[in-house]
Short mmCIF file of C-alpha atoms and ligand atoms in Angstrom, two decimals:
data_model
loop_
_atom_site.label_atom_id
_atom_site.label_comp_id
_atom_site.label_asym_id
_atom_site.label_seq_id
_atom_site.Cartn_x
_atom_site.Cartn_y
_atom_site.Cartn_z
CA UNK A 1 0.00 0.00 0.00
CA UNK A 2 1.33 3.66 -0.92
CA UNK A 3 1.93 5.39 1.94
CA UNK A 4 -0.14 8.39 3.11
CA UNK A 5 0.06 11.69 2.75
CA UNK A 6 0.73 11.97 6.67
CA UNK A 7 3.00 9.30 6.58
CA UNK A 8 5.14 10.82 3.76
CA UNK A 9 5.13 14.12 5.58
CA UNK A 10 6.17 12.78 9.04
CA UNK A 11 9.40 10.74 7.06
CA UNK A 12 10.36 13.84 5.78
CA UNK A 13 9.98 15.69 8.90
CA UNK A 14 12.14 12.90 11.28
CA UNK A 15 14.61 12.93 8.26
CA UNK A 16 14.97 16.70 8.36
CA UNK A 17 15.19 16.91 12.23
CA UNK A 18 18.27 14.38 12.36
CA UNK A 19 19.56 16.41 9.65
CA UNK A 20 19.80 19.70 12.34
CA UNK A 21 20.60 17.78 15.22
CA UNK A 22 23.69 16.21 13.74
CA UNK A 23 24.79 19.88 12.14
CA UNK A 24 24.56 20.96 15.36
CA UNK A 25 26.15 17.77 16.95
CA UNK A 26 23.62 16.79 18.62
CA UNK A 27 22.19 13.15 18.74
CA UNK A 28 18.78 12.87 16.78
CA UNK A 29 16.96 11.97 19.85
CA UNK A 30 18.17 14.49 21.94
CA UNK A 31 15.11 15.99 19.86
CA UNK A 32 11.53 15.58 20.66
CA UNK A 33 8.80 15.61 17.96
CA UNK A 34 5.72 16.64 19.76
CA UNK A 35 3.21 16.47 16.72
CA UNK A 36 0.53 19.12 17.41
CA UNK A 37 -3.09 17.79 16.59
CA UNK A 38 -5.02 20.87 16.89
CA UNK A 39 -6.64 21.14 13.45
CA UNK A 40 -6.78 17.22 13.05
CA UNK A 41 -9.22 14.69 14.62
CA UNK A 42 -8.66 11.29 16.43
CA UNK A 43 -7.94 9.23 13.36
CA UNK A 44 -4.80 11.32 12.05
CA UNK A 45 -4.19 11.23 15.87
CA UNK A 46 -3.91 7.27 15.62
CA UNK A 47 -2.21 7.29 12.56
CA UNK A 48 0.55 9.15 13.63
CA UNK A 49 1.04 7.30 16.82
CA UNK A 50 1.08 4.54 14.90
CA UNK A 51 3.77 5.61 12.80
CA UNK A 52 5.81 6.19 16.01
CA UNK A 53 4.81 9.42 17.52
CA UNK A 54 4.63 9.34 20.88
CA UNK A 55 3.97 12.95 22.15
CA UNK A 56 0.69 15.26 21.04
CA UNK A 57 0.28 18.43 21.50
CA UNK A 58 -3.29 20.47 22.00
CA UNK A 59 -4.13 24.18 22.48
CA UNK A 60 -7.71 24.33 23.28
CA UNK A 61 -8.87 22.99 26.30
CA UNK A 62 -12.27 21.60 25.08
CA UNK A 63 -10.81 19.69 22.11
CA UNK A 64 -8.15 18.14 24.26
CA UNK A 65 -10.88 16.68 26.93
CA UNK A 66 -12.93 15.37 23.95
CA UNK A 67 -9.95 13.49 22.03
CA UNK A 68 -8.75 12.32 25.43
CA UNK A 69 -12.37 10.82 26.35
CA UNK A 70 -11.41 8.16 22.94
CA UNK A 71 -7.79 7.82 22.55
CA UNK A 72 -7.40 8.10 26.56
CA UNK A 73 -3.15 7.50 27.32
CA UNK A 74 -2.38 6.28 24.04
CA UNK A 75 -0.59 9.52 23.58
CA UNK A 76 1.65 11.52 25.77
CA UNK A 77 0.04 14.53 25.84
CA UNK A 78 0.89 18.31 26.13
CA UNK A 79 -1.25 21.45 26.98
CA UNK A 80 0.67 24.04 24.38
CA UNK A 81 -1.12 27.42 24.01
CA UNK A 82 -3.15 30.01 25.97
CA UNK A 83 -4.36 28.35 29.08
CA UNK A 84 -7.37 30.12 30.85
CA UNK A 85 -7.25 29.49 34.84
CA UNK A 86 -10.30 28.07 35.03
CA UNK A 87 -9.93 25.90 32.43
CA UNK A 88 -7.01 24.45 34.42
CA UNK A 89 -8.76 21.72 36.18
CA UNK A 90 -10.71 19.78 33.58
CA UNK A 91 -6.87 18.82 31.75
CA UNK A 92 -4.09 18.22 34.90
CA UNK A 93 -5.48 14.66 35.02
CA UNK A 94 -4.22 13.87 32.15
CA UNK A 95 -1.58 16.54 30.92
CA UNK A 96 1.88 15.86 31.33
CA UNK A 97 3.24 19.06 30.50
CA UNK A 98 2.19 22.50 30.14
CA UNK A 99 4.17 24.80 27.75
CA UNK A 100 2.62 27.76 28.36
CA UNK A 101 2.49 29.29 32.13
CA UNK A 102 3.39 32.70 31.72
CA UNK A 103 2.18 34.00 34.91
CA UNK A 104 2.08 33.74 38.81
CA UNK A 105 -2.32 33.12 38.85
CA UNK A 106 -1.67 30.34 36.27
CA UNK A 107 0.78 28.64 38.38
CA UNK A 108 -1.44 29.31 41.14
CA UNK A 109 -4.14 27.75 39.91
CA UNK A 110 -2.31 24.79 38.19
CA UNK A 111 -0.48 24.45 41.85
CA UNK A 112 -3.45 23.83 43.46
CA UNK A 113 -5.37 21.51 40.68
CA UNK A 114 -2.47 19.77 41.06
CA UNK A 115 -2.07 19.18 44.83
CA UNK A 116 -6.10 17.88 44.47
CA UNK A 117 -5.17 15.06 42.69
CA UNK A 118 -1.23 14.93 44.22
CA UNK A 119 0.37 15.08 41.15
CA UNK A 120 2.96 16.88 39.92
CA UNK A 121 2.80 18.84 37.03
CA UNK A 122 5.91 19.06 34.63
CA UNK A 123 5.85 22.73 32.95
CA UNK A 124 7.42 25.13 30.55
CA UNK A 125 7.59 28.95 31.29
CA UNK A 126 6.80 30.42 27.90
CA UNK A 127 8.98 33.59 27.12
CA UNK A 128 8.23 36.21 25.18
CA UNK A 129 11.64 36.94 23.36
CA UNK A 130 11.11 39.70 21.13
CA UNK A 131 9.24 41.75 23.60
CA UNK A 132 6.23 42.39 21.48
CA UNK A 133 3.33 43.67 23.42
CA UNK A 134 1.10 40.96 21.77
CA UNK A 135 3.31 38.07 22.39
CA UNK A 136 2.40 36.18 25.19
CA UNK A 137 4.79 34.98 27.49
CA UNK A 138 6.98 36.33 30.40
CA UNK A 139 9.41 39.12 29.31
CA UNK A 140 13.10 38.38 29.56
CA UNK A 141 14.03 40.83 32.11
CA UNK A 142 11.40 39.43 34.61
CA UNK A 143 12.63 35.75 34.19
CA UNK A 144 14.86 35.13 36.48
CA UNK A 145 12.17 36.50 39.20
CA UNK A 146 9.28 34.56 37.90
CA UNK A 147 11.35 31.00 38.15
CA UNK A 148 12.15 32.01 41.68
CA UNK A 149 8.32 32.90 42.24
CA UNK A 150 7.17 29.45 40.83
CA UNK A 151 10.17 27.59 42.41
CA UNK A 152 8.14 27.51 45.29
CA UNK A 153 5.16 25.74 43.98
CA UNK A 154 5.38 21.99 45.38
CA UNK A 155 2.71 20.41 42.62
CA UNK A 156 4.97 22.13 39.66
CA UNK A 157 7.79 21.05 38.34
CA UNK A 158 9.51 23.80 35.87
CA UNK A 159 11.24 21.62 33.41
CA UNK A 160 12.16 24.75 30.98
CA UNK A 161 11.66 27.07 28.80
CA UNK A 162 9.02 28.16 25.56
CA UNK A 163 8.64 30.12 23.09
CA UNK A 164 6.73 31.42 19.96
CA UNK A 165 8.75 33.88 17.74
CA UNK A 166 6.99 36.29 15.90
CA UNK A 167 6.32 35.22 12.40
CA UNK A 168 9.40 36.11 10.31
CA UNK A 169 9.91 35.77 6.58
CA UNK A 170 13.14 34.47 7.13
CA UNK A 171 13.95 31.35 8.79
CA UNK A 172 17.53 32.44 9.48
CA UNK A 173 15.57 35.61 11.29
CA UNK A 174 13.76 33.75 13.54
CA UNK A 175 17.00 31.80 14.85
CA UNK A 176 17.85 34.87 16.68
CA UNK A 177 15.46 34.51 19.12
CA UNK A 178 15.65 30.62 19.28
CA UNK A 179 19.38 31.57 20.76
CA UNK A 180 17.97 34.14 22.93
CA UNK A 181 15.37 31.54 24.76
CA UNK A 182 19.21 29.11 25.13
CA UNK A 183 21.16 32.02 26.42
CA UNK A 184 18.36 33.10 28.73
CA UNK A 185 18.27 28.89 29.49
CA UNK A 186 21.65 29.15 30.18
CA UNK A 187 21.77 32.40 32.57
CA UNK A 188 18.99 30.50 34.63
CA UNK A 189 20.87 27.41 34.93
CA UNK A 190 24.13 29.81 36.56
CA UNK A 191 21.06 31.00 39.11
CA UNK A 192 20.38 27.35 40.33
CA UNK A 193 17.15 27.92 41.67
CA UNK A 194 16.17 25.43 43.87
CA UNK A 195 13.83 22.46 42.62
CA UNK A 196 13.62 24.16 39.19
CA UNK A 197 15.30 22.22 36.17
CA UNK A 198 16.45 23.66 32.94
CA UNK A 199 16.42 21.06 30.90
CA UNK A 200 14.18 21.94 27.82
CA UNK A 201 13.95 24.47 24.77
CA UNK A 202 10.33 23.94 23.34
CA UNK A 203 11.01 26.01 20.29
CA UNK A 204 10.36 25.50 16.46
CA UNK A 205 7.30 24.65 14.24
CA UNK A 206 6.68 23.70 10.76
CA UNK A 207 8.33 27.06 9.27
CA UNK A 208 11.72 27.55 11.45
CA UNK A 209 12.00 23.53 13.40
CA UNK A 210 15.48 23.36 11.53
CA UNK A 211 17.19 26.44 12.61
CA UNK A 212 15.31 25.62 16.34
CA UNK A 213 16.91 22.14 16.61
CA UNK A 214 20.50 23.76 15.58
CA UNK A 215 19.65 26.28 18.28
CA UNK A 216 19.09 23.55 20.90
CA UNK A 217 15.86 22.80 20.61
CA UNK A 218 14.79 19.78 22.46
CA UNK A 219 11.02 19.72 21.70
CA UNK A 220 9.52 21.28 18.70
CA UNK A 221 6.23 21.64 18.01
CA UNK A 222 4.79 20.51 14.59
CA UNK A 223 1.36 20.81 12.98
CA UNK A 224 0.94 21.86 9.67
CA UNK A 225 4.55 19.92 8.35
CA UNK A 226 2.96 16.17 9.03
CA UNK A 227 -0.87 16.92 9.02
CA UNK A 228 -1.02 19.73 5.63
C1 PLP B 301 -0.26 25.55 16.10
C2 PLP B 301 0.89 25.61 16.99
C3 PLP B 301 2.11 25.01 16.64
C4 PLP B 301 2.32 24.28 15.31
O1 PLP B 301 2.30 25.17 14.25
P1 PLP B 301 2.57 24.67 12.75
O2 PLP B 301 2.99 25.88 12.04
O3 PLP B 301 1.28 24.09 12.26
O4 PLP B 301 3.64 23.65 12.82
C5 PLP B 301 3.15 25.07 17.54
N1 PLP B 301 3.01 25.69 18.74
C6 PLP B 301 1.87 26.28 19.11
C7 PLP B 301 1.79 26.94 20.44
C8 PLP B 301 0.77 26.26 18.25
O5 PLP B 301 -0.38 26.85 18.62
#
């Protein structure tokens, strides 16, 4: 049987992403593909898992509850965009890590979801690295503060960092700010803020994943590349 469309496209996107990690000497799976399932329904879901992806990720709380009521913890699954606070409670059961906390009454509330069911939620701090008013995200100045703030939170675990670039013609434009979210990884790590790790870059998507990965990357986040 030919293989499918989605199949063809996630090939070429694996391919592609070893490609960048060994330019940048890095092992391919040093490199999570976390294929993001937003526009797509439960049966792309499968067939992608199926092909080997392990991780999803979702931005909209409703959509994520209904495709976890079928495909339940097939997938590893990850909370990636906007997260309203009260929307917090009806995904920590599942979640295993949100990308986006960007402020203190998010944490708050994810905190104390979290300590309901004693679990412990791993998390990104999303960044907003080229200081555009309507980026979301905490600005770089204020980092160092804000992991200190959350450091404190007993049911969340800060794993890392996120980010969404502004949309830039130029892949080789966006990289600039890829670097910035690893140098502003790296000045955190030098603070050593207790029971905070800095382990992850969740940076890149279907236009810049490439120049991400050669960045440091360790998760990107793909729609559009593997689903059309
Ligand atoms: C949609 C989305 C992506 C994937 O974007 P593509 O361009 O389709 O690869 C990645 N991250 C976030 C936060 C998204 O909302």
């Amino acid at each position: 049987m030919e293989p499918s469309k989605i199949q063809q496209n996630l090939k070429q996107v694996k391919e592609k992403m070893a490609f960048a990690a060994l330019r940048a000497g890095r092992l391919p799976d040093e490199v999570k593909l976390i294929a993001v399932t937003k526009t797509v329904g439960v049966d792309e879901i499968k067939e992608v898992i199926k092909c080997g992806v392990t991780d999803i990720g979702e931005n909209r709380v409703q959509s994520a509850v209904e495709k976890y009521e079928i495909l339940k913890d097939l997938p590893t699954w990850h909370m990636i965009g906007r997260l309203q606070k009260n929307k917090v409670k009806y995904i920590v059961k599942f979640c295993k890590m949100i990308h986006s906390v960007e402020s203190i009454e998010l944490a708050e509330v994810i905190n104390n979801e979290c300590r309901k069911i004693r679990k412990v939620m791993e998390v990104l701090v999303q960044v907003n690295v080229s200081g555009e008013e309507s980026k979301q995200g905490v600005c770089p100045e204020d980092l160092i503060s804000f992991l200190k703030e959350i450091s404190e939170y007993d049911f969340i675990l800060v794993r890392g960092l996120m980010t969404m670039p502004p949309i830039c013609e130029d892949p080789e434009e966006v990289r600039g700010f890829f670097k910035k979210l690893r140098e502003l990884r790296n000045l955190a790590l030098k603070e050593d803020i207790p029971h905070i790790e800095m382990i992850h870059l969740s940076m890149g998507m279907t236009q810049d994943y490439e120049a991400a990965i050669e960045e440091g990357a360790t998760m990107v986040r793909i729609g559009s590349g593997i689903f059309g």
